[in-house]
């Protein structure tokens, strides 16, 4: 996948990175795969445990249902036995209370059978037994009700004779036999369901035990891999610390060498500038003497012209060629003097100790703009100073930097339109501040963006005074303060210089910026 495609589809880029990670054999990949396996295993264990617990709960519910069915089935026998006892008690004593008990038991049978059939739903054997029990119970109550009707009519002898026929006893035996079969079936069903519940519980425990053992094994393996990974990290950290220590020492040594070289360059610039000034002063002095000599010769020629004819070439040499040469020499020496002064200024600035203090940038830049009000009014231009963030730095250096930039902006305004210069600033993340000096002047061609920061180099038409040192001085000062300067410009559209500084100036022992 290309970089452009990855930027358009970040999800595809992430997938490619993961695929590359999984293809590459590494300790990190092993740890990730083992963690993934452990998570999948835990998920499977949880799912299987949930299923097994659900099945065990269902088995337990079936066991409870079977117990309830057995209880209801036995309540049928107990209810019939209670009704039979009430029947015999009434036949022997004739007390009405036995009839009440009998009728109560008889009325309860419908509810008991309904409860039994509900609990036995789905079990064909139990449902068949329920039908048989219903039929036998109905016949039993009909037989007992007949004897009680005879007794209520006072025909006790006939009622007792009917009891002695054994019809009721036969129905009771049928009821007991059917109940025995039902109880055996329920007991077997109960045993089967209990066994299934126990097997489910055992299987659940077994699965959890195996899964726990596997997770323990994975945990041990991961622990070993993590220990190995940490050992490798510690070894890499130790190696990195060793390399950093050597690197710091190397950087310190090279920084010291660079500082010494910079000091040598500054001393050399100072010495060279100082030594150049001596012969320059001599040249300027002799130029003045030549000028005076030329004036003396000119007076002599004027006097000689009154007495005789003077060679025109001599007159031209004295009155035109010599003054022109002297003026050329004077202009050149003055320019050379300005250049030497600029070099000395750079040299002195490089040796000056920086003094950090908190700067009110809005007030400082406002004063610089006010000092240039005369030039801006002459050109019909305006300088706008927005609210600027304060920061800590060397006051003199910052004043020189902004003074040079605003002075340049005023110098190179475009006469074809009203000049407008804006100084703005903002706070950047990470402890930085940024200031910008923007104008709508002539602008600078892209090919000259770096050139304008070089010594004695200028861009565009040269219709203003200068030696090409201003921006070189600005960049040197900005870098010495730990900052950076960039240029955004195009011909005919103006220029924007952006300055980036740390919010706090950090000095080393010598007073230079780190």
PDB file of N, CA and C in Angstrom, residues 352-384:
ATOM      1  N   UNK A 352      28.946  39.560  23.790  1.00  0.00           N
ATOM      2  CA  UNK A 352      28.186  40.171  24.881  1.00  0.00           C
ATOM      3  C   UNK A 352      27.414  39.109  25.668  1.00  0.00           C
ATOM      4  N   UNK A 353      27.469  39.183  26.998  1.00  0.00           N
ATOM      5  CA  UNK A 353      26.704  38.275  27.840  1.00  0.00           C
ATOM      6  C   UNK A 353      25.218  38.629  27.788  1.00  0.00           C
ATOM      7  N   UNK A 354      24.395  37.614  27.685  1.00  0.00           N
ATOM      8  CA  UNK A 354      22.947  37.817  27.623  1.00  0.00           C
ATOM      9  C   UNK A 354      22.384  37.947  29.029  1.00  0.00           C
ATOM     10  N   UNK A 355      21.398  38.830  29.187  1.00  0.00           N
ATOM     11  CA  UNK A 355      20.758  39.055  30.485  1.00  0.00           C
ATOM     12  C   UNK A 355      19.263  38.788  30.329  1.00  0.00           C
ATOM     13  N   UNK A 356      18.780  37.631  30.780  1.00  0.00           N
ATOM     14  CA  UNK A 356      17.353  37.328  30.611  1.00  0.00           C
ATOM     15  C   UNK A 356      16.471  38.129  31.558  1.00  0.00           C
ATOM     16  N   UNK A 357      15.342  38.594  31.051  1.00  0.00           N
ATOM     17  CA  UNK A 357      14.335  39.273  31.858  1.00  0.00           C
ATOM     18  C   UNK A 357      12.988  39.129  31.159  1.00  0.00           C
ATOM     19  N   UNK A 358      11.929  39.282  31.917  1.00  0.00           N
ATOM     20  CA  UNK A 358      10.591  39.178  31.342  1.00  0.00           C
ATOM     21  C   UNK A 358      10.287  40.430  30.534  1.00  0.00           C
ATOM     22  N   UNK A 359       9.909  40.236  29.280  1.00  0.00           N
ATOM     23  CA  UNK A 359       9.728  41.357  28.352  1.00  0.00           C
ATOM     24  C   UNK A 359       8.258  41.576  28.039  1.00  0.00           C
ATOM     25  N   UNK A 360       7.809  42.822  28.180  1.00  0.00           N
ATOM     26  CA  UNK A 360       6.466  43.224  27.736  1.00  0.00           C
ATOM     27  C   UNK A 360       6.594  43.528  26.236  1.00  0.00           C
ATOM     28  N   UNK A 361       6.338  42.520  25.416  1.00  0.00           N
ATOM     29  CA  UNK A 361       6.592  42.638  23.984  1.00  0.00           C
ATOM     30  C   UNK A 361       5.691  43.661  23.320  1.00  0.00           C
ATOM     31  N   UNK A 362       4.452  43.789  23.783  1.00  0.00           N
ATOM     32  CA  UNK A 362       3.539  44.768  23.171  1.00  0.00           C
ATOM     33  C   UNK A 362       4.078  46.179  23.344  1.00  0.00           C
ATOM     34  N   UNK A 363       4.541  46.496  24.561  1.00  0.00           N
ATOM     35  CA  UNK A 363       5.087  47.835  24.809  1.00  0.00           C
ATOM     36  C   UNK A 363       6.400  48.043  24.064  1.00  0.00           C
ATOM     37  N   UNK A 364       7.279  47.020  24.058  1.00  0.00           N
ATOM     38  CA  UNK A 364       8.579  47.166  23.405  1.00  0.00           C
ATOM     39  C   UNK A 364       8.422  47.406  21.908  1.00  0.00           C
ATOM     40  N   UNK A 365       7.650  46.559  21.240  1.00  0.00           N
ATOM     41  CA  UNK A 365       7.478  46.704  19.797  1.00  0.00           C
ATOM     42  C   UNK A 365       6.717  47.989  19.481  1.00  0.00           C
ATOM     43  N   UNK A 366       5.806  48.397  20.385  1.00  0.00           N
ATOM     44  CA  UNK A 366       5.099  49.662  20.192  1.00  0.00           C
ATOM     45  C   UNK A 366       6.060  50.841  20.188  1.00  0.00           C
ATOM     46  N   UNK A 367       7.058  50.816  21.087  1.00  0.00           N
ATOM     47  CA  UNK A 367       8.047  51.902  21.109  1.00  0.00           C
ATOM     48  C   UNK A 367       8.889  51.898  19.830  1.00  0.00           C
ATOM     49  N   UNK A 368       9.247  50.703  19.338  1.00  0.00           N
ATOM     50  CA  UNK A 368      10.011  50.630  18.093  1.00  0.00           C
ATOM     51  C   UNK A 368       9.202  51.216  16.939  1.00  0.00           C
ATOM     52  N   UNK A 369       7.901  50.877  16.882  1.00  0.00           N
ATOM     53  CA  UNK A 369       7.041  51.415  15.815  1.00  0.00           C
ATOM     54  C   UNK A 369       6.919  52.929  15.919  1.00  0.00           C
ATOM     55  N   UNK A 370       6.806  53.451  17.149  1.00  0.00           N
ATOM     56  CA  UNK A 370       6.702  54.907  17.326  1.00  0.00           C
ATOM     57  C   UNK A 370       7.975  55.608  16.874  1.00  0.00           C
ATOM     58  N   UNK A 371       9.147  54.949  17.080  1.00  0.00           N
ATOM     59  CA  UNK A 371      10.404  55.585  16.668  1.00  0.00           C
ATOM     60  C   UNK A 371      10.514  55.701  15.152  1.00  0.00           C
ATOM     61  N   UNK A 372       9.694  54.939  14.418  1.00  0.00           N
ATOM     62  CA  UNK A 372       9.748  54.984  12.952  1.00  0.00           C
ATOM     63  C   UNK A 372       8.531  55.708  12.364  1.00  0.00           C
ATOM     64  N   UNK A 373       7.847  56.449  13.215  1.00  0.00           N
ATOM     65  CA  UNK A 373       6.633  57.123  12.748  1.00  0.00           C
ATOM     66  C   UNK A 373       6.933  58.116  11.630  1.00  0.00           C
ATOM     67  N   UNK A 374       8.097  58.816  11.722  1.00  0.00           N
ATOM     68  CA  UNK A 374       8.430  59.806  10.691  1.00  0.00           C
ATOM     69  C   UNK A 374       8.561  59.148   9.319  1.00  0.00           C
ATOM     70  N   UNK A 375       9.291  57.999   9.253  1.00  0.00           N
ATOM     71  CA  UNK A 375       9.457  57.315   7.970  1.00  0.00           C
ATOM     72  C   UNK A 375       8.126  56.793   7.440  1.00  0.00           C
ATOM     73  N   UNK A 376       7.288  56.222   8.342  1.00  0.00           N
ATOM     74  CA  UNK A 376       6.009  55.663   7.872  1.00  0.00           C
ATOM     75  C   UNK A 376       5.071  56.764   7.396  1.00  0.00           C
ATOM     76  N   UNK A 377       5.080  57.924   8.064  1.00  0.00           N
ATOM     77  CA  UNK A 377       4.212  59.021   7.625  1.00  0.00           C
ATOM     78  C   UNK A 377       4.649  59.556   6.275  1.00  0.00           C
ATOM     79  N   UNK A 378       5.973  59.605   6.040  1.00  0.00           N
ATOM     80  CA  UNK A 378       6.454  60.045   4.731  1.00  0.00           C
ATOM     81  C   UNK A 378       5.976  59.130   3.617  1.00  0.00           C
ATOM     82  N   UNK A 379       5.907  57.821   3.915  1.00  0.00           N
ATOM     83  CA  UNK A 379       5.500  56.843   2.889  1.00  0.00           C
ATOM     84  C   UNK A 379       4.009  56.539   2.923  1.00  0.00           C
ATOM     85  N   UNK A 380       3.256  57.196   3.812  1.00  0.00           N
ATOM     86  CA  UNK A 380       1.825  56.929   3.892  1.00  0.00           C
ATOM     87  C   UNK A 380       1.524  55.518   4.356  1.00  0.00           C
ATOM     88  N   UNK A 381       2.365  54.997   5.231  1.00  0.00           N
ATOM     89  CA  UNK A 381       2.220  53.618   5.701  1.00  0.00           C
ATOM     90  C   UNK A 381       1.758  53.597   7.163  1.00  0.00           C
ATOM     91  N   UNK A 382       1.368  52.428   7.619  1.00  0.00           N
ATOM     92  CA  UNK A 382       0.928  52.263   9.008  1.00  0.00           C
ATOM     93  C   UNK A 382       1.535  50.979   9.580  1.00  0.00           C
ATOM     94  N   UNK A 383       1.800  51.029  10.883  1.00  0.00           N
ATOM     95  CA  UNK A 383       2.306  49.845  11.602  1.00  0.00           C
ATOM     96  C   UNK A 383       1.297  49.486  12.684  1.00  0.00           C
ATOM     97  N   UNK A 384       0.797  48.248  12.651  1.00  0.00           N
ATOM     98  CA  UNK A 384      -0.176  47.764  13.643  1.00  0.00           C
ATOM     99  C   UNK A 384       0.536  46.756  14.545  1.00  0.00           C
TER     100      UNK A 384
END
